[in-house]
Short mmCIF file of C-alpha atoms in Angstrom, two decimals:
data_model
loop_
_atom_site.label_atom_id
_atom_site.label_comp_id
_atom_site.label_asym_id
_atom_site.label_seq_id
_atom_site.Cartn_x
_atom_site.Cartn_y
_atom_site.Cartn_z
CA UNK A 1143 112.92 161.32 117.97
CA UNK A 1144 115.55 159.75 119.87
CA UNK A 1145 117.72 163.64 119.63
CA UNK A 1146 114.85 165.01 121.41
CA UNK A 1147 114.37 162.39 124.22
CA UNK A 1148 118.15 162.53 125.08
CA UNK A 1149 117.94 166.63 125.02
CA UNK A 1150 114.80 166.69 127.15
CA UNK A 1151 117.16 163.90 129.38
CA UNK A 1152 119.60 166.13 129.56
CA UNK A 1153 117.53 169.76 130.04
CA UNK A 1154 116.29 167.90 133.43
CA UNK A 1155 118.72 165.88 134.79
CA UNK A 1156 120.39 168.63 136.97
CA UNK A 1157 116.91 170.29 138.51
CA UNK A 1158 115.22 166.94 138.56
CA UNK A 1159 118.30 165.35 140.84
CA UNK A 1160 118.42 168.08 142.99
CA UNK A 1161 114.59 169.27 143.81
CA UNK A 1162 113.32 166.18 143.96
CA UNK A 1163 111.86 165.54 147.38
CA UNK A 1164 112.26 161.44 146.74
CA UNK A 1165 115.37 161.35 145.65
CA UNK A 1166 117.10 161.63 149.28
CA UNK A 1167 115.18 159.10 151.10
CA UNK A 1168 115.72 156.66 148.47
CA UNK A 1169 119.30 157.00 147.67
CA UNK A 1170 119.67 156.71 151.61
CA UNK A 1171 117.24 153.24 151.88
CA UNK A 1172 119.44 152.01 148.58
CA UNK A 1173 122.83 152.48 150.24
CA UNK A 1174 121.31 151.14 153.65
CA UNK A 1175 120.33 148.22 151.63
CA UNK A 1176 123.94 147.99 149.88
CA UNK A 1177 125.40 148.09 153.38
CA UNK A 1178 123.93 145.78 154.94
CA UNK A 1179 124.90 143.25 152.06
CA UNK A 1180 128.64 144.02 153.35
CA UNK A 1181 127.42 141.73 156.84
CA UNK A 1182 125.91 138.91 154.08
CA UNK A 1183 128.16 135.94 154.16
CA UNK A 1184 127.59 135.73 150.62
CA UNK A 1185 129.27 139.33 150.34
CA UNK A 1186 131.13 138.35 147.04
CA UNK A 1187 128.02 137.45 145.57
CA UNK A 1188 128.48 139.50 142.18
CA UNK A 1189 124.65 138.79 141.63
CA UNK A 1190 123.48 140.66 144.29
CA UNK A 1191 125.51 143.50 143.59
CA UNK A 1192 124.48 143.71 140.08
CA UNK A 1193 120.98 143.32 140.95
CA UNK A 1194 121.70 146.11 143.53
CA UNK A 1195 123.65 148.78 140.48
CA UNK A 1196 120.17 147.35 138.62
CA UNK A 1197 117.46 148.91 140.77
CA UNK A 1198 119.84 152.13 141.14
CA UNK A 1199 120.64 152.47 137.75
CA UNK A 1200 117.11 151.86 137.19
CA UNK A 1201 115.65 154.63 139.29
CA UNK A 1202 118.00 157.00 138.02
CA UNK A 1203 117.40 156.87 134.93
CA UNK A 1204 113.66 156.88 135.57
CA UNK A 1205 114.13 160.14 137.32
CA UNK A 1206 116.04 161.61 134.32
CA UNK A 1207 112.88 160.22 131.38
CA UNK A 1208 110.55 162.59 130.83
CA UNK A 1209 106.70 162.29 132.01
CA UNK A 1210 105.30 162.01 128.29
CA UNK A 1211 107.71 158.67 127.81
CA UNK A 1212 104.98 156.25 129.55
CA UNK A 1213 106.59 153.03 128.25
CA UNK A 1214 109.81 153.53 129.35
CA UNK A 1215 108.67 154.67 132.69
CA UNK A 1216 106.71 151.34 133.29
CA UNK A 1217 109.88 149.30 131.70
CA UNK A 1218 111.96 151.21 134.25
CA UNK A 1219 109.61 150.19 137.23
CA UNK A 1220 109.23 146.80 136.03
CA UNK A 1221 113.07 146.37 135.93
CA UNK A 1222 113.44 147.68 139.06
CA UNK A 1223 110.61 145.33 141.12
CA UNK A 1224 112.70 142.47 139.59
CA UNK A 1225 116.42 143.77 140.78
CA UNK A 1226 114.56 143.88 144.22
CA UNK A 1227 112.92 140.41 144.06
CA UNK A 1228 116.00 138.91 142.78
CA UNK A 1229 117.74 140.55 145.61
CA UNK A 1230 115.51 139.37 148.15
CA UNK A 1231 116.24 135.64 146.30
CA UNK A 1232 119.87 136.13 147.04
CA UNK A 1233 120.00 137.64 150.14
CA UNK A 1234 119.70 135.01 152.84
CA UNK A 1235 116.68 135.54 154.63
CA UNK A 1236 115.58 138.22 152.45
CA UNK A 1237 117.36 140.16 155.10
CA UNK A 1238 116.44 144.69 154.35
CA UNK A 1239 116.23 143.97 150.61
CA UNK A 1240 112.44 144.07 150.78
CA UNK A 1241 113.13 147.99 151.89
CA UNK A 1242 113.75 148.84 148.26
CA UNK A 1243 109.89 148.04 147.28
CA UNK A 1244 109.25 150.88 149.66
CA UNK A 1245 110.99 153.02 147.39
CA UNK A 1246 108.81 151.68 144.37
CA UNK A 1247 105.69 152.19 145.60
CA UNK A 1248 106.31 156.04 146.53
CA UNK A 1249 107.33 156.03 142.81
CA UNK A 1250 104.13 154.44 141.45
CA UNK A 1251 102.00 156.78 143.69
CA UNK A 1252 103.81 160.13 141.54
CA UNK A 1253 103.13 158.90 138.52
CA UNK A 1254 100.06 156.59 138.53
CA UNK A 1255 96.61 156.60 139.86
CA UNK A 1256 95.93 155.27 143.56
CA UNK A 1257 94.09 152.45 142.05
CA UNK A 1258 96.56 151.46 139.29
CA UNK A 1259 99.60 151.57 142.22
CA UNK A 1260 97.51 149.34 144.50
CA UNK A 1261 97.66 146.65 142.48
CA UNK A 1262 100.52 147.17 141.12
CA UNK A 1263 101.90 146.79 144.40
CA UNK A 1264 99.50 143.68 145.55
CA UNK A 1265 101.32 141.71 142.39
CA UNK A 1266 105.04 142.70 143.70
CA UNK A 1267 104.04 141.78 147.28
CA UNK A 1268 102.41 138.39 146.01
CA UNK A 1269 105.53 137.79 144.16
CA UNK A 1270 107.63 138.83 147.44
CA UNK A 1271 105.70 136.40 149.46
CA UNK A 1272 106.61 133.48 146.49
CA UNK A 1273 110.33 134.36 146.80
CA UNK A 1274 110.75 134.46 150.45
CA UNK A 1275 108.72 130.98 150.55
CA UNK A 1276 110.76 129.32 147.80
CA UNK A 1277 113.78 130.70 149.79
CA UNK A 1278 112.83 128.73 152.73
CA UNK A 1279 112.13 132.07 154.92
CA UNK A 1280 109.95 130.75 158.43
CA UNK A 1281 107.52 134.13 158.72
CA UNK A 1282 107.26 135.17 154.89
CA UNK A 1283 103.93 136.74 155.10
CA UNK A 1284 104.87 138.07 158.49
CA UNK A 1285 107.75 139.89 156.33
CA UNK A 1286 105.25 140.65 153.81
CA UNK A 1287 103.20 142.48 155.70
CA UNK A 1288 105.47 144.73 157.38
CA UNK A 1289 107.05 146.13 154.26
CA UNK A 1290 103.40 146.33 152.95
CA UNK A 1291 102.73 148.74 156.20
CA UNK A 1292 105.48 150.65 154.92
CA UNK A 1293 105.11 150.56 151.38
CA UNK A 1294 101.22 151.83 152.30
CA UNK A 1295 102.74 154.89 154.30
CA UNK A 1296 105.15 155.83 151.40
CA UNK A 1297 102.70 155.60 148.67
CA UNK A 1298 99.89 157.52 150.82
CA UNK A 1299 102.55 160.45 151.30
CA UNK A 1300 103.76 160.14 147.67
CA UNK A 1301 100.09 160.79 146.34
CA UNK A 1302 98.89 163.69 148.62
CA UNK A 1303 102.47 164.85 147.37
CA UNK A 1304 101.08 164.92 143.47
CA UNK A 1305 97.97 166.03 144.60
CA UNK A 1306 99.05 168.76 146.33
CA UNK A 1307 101.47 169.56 143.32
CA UNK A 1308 97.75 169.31 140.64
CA UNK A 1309 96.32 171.55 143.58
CA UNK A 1310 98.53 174.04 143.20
CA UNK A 1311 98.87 173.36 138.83
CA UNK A 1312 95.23 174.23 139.28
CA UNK A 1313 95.42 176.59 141.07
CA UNK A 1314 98.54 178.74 139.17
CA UNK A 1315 95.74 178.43 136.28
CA UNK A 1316 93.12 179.52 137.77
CA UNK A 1317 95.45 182.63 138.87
CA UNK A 1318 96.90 183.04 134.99
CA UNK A 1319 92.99 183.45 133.82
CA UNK A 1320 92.22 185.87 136.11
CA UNK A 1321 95.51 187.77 135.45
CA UNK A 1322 94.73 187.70 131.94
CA UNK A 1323 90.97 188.57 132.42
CA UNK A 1324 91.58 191.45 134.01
CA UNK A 1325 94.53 192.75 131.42
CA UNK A 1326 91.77 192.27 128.25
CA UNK A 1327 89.02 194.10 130.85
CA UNK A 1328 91.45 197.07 131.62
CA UNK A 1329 92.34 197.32 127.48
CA UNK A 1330 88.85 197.37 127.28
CA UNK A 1331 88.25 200.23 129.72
CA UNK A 1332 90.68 202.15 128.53
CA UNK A 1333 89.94 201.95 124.95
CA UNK A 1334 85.90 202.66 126.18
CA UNK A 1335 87.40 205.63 128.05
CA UNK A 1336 89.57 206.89 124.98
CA UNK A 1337 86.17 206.49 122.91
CA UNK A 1338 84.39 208.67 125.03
CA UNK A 1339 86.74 211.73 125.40
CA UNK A 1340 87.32 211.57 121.63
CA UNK A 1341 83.22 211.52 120.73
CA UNK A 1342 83.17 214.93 124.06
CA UNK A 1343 85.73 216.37 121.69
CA UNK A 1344 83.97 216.13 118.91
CA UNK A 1345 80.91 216.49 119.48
CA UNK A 1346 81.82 219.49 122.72
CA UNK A 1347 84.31 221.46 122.05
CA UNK A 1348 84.63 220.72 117.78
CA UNK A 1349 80.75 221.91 117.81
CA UNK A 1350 81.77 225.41 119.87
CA UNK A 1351 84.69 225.97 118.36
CA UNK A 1352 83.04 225.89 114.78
CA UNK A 1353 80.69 228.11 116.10
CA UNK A 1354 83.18 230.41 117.15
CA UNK A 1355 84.87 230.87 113.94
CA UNK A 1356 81.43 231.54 112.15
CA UNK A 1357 81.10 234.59 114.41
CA UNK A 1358 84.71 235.54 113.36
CA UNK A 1359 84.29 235.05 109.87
CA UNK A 1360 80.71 237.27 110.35
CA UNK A 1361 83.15 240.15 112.44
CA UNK A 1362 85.44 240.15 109.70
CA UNK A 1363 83.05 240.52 106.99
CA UNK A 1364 81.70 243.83 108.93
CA UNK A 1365 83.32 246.62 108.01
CA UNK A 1366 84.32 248.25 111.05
CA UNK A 1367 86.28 245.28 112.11
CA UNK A 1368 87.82 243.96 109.23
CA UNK A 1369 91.07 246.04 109.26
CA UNK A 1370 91.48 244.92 112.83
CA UNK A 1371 94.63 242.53 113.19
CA UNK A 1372 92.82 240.65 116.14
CA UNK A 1373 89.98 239.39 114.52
CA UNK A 1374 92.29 238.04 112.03
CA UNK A 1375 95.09 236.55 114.83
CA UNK A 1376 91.39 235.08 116.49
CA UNK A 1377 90.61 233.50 113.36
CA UNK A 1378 93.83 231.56 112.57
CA UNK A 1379 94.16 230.28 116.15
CA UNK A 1380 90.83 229.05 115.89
CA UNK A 1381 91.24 226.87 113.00
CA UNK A 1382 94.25 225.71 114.13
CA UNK A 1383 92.45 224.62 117.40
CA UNK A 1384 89.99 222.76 115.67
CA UNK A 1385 92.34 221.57 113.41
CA UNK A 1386 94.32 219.97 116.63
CA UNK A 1387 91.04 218.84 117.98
CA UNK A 1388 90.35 216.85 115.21
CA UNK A 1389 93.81 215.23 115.41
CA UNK A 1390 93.33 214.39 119.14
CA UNK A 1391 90.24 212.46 118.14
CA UNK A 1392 91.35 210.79 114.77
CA UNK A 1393 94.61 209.78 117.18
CA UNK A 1394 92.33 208.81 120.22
CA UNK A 1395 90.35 206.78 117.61
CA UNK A 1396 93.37 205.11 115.79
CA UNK A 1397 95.22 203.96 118.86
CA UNK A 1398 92.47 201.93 119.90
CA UNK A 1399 93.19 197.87 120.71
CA UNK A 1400 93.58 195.59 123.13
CA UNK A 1401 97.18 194.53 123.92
CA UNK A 1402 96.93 190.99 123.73
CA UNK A 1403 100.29 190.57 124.31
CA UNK A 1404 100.24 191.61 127.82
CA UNK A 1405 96.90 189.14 128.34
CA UNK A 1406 98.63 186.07 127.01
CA UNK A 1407 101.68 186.88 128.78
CA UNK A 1408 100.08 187.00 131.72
CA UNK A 1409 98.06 183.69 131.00
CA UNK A 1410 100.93 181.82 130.93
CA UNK A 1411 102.88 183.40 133.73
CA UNK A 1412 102.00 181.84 136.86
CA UNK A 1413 101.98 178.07 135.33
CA UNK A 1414 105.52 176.13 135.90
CA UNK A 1415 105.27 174.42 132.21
CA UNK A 1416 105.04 174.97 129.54
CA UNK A 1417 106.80 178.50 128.98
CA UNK A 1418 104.92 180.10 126.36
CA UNK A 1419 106.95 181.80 123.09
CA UNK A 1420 105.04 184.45 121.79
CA UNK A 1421 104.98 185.96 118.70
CA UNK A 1422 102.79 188.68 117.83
CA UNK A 1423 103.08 190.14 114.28
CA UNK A 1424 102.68 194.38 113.89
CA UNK A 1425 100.16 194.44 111.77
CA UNK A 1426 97.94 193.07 114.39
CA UNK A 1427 95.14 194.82 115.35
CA UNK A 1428 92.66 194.21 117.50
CA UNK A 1429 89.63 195.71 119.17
CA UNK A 1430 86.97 193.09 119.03
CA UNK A 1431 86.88 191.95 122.74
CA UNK A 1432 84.77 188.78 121.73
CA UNK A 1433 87.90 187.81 119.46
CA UNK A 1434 90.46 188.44 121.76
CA UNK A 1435 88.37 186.35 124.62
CA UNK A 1436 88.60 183.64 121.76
CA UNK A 1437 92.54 183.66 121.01
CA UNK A 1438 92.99 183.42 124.80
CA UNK A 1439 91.05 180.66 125.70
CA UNK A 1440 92.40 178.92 122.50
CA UNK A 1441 95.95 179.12 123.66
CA UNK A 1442 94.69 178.50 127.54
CA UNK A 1443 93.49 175.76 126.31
CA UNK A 1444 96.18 174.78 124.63
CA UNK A 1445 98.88 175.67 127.24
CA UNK A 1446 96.79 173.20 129.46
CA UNK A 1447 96.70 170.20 127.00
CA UNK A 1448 100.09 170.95 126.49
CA UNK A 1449 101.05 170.17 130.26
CA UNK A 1450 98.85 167.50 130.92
CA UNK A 1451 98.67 165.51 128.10
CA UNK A 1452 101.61 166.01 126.20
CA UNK A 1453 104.56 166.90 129.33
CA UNK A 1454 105.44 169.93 126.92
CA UNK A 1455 108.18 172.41 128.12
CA UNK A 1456 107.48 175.10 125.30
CA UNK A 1457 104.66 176.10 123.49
CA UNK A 1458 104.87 178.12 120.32
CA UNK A 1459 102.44 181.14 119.63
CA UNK A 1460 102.53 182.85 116.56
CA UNK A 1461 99.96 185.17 115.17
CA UNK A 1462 99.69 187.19 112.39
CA UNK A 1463 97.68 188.61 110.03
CA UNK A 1464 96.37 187.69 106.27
CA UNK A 1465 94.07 190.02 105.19
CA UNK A 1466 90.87 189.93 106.71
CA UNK A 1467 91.63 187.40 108.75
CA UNK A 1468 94.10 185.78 111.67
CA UNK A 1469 95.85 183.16 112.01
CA UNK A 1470 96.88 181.70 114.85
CA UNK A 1471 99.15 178.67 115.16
CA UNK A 1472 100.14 176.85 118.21
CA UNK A 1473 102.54 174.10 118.73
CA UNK A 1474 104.85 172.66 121.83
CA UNK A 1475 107.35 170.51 121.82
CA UNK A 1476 105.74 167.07 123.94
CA UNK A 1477 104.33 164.16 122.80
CA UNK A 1478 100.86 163.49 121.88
CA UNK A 1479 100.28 159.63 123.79
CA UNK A 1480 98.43 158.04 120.98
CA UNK A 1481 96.01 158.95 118.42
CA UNK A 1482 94.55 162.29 118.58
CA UNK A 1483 91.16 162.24 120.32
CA UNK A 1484 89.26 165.34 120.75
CA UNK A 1485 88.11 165.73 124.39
CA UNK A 1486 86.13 168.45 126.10
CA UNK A 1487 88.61 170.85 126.01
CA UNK A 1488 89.32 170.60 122.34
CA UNK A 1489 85.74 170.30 121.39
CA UNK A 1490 85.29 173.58 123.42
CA UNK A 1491 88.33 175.32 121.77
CA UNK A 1492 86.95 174.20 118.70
CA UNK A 1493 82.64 175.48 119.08
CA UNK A 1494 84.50 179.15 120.72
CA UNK A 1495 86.34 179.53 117.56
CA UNK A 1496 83.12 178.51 114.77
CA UNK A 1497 81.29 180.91 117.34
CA UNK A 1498 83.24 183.95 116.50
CA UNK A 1499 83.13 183.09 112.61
CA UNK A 1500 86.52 181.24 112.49
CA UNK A 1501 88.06 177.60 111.73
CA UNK A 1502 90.42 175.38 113.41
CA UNK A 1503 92.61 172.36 112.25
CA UNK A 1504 94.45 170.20 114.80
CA UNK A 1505 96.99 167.97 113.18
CA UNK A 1506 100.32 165.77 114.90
CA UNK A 1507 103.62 166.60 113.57
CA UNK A 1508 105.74 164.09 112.42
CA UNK A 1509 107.76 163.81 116.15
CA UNK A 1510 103.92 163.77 117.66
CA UNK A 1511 103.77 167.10 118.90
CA UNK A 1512 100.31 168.32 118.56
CA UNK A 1513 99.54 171.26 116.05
CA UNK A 1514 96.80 174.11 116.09
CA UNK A 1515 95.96 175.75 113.53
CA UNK A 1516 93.17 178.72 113.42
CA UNK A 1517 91.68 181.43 111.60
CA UNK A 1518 89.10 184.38 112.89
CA UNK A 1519 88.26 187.48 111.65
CA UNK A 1520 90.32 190.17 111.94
#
């Protein structure tokens, strides 16, 4: 458990230090706030500097812990709304130390709901107003509600941030469905279209062409044509055409299927996590369209629990066949947070596959990654 949250540290450090937008603004209000410490005539106050390292150490490492690691998230937060109060203790006057609460409440608004940061950050600013009064500050709710105006702006841009980052989630999975809608739709033409010209064949041109050698056989039998080499050249190519015809259809028959490769593939495409690992055995087979409909809304499904509920960067698709039927596992690499309820989505996933005749297990693995297991007919 703890290998895996140090790799998943690691994987992200690098992208998340560098693309993300709040990064910049706050390392620039922390060393602001560090700075002006330097005109403090209680500069060689170690306290304030270690509260300062604190609330920076903090917040990196916050950055760096993945979104499925809720507890350490809030522990990070918490530790980093006391480094600021304890700051504002030390400083004389409270001074711009109250500027790195600004920076907490744009980090509350990314990861929890509007209503969650706004109290959240009514407790910090009550306790901000208690420390500037015990520190014998003259205006401490003046103070308080300035950095309050600011801490309001910062969260309100923070939150149209995320939603405009589930807008466009939503929106890359809408686009994936269609993408993969239309791939199963096209297999599905083409394999109606290949059923079609082999049944024309067959029924066309294998119908006239038996007909044609009939008449040959009937010329050869007379006797004025049956030493002639033509009748005999007109008979063998016949046969052998209808013996190619027949192999066209059996051919256009047998290489019917939908390629659900390319469908799941394209499902997963357009999302920005997880990244789907396929694995598709070659004994699979199918041409049911109902059944491949099913396996892709199963791993849709899936791919989407995966990101929102579990902060998954992989998800593992493997399907194969066992006789008459197919199984289909699925499993990513998050963490399920808490016991394993079955919402709408599940319960949908799980009423598509009984529909189509098949069964489906869900089960956490021993790090808490969550684990589908299904079988349909084949």
């Amino acid at each position: 458990m703890k290998s895996s949250l140090l790799r998943a540290i690691l994987d992200n450090a690098f992208l998340r230090v560098v693309f993300q937008p709040l990064n910049l603004p706050a390392f620039l209000t922390w060393l602001a706030v560090g700075l002006s410490l330097r005109f403090d005539n209680r500069a060689d106050d170690v306290w304030q500097w270690l509260a300062m390292a604190g609330f920076g150490l903090a917040f990196l490492i916050g950055d760096f812990v993945p979104r499925n690691q809720r507890a350490l998230t809030a522990l990070l937060l918490t530790s980093e709304a006391i480094c600021a109060l304890a700051l504002t203790w030390l400083a004389p006057r409270g001074g711009t130390t109250p500027a790195l609460l600004v920076i907490l409440s744009a980090q509350l608004a990314m990861i929890y709901p509007a209503r969650t940061t706004l109290v959240a950050m009514l407790l910090i600013d009550l306790g901000l107003f208690l420390v500037l009064r015990a520190s014998g500050h003259d205006a401490a709710l003046i103070v308080v509600l300035i950095f309050a105006g600011f801490q309001a702006f910062s969260s309100l841009i923070a939150h149209y941030a995320r939603r405009a980052e589930e807008a466009r989630d939503q929106l890359s999975r809408v686009n994936a469905d269609l993408l993969a809608t239309r791939a199963l739709l096209a297999d599905s033409a083409r394999d109606a279209e290949r059923l079609r010209v082999a049944r024309e064949l067959h029924d066309v041109a294998g119908h006239k062409l038996t007909a044609m050698t009939l008449n040959l056989r009937a010329l050869a039998a007379d006797p004025e044509y049956a030493k002639r080499p033509e009748i005999a050249i007109a008979q063998r190519l016949s046969s052998e055409l209808l013996g190619d015809i027949r192999n066209v259809v059996q051919a256009l028959r047998d290489t019917r299927g939908l390629d659900l490769g390319v469908a799941l593939r394209a499902l997963a495409a357009p999302m920005p996590r997880p990244r789907l690992e396929l694995s598709i055995a070659d004994d699979v087979h199918l041409t049911d369209p109902a059944i491949a409909e099913t396996i892709l809304r199963l791993v849709q499904e899936a791919l989407t629990n995966s990101a929102r509920h579990a902060d998954a960067e992989r998800v593992r698709v493997a399907i194969a066949r066992d006789g008459a039927r197919l199984r289909i596992s699925v499993e990513d690499d998050g963490q399920v947070r808490g016991a394993l309820r079955e919402g709408n989505g599940l319960a949908g996933m799980r009423e598509r596959v009984a529909a189509a005749g098949g069964t489906l297990a869900l089960q956490t693995t021993a790090r808490g990654a969550l684990r589908i297991e299904a079988e349909l007919p084949a």
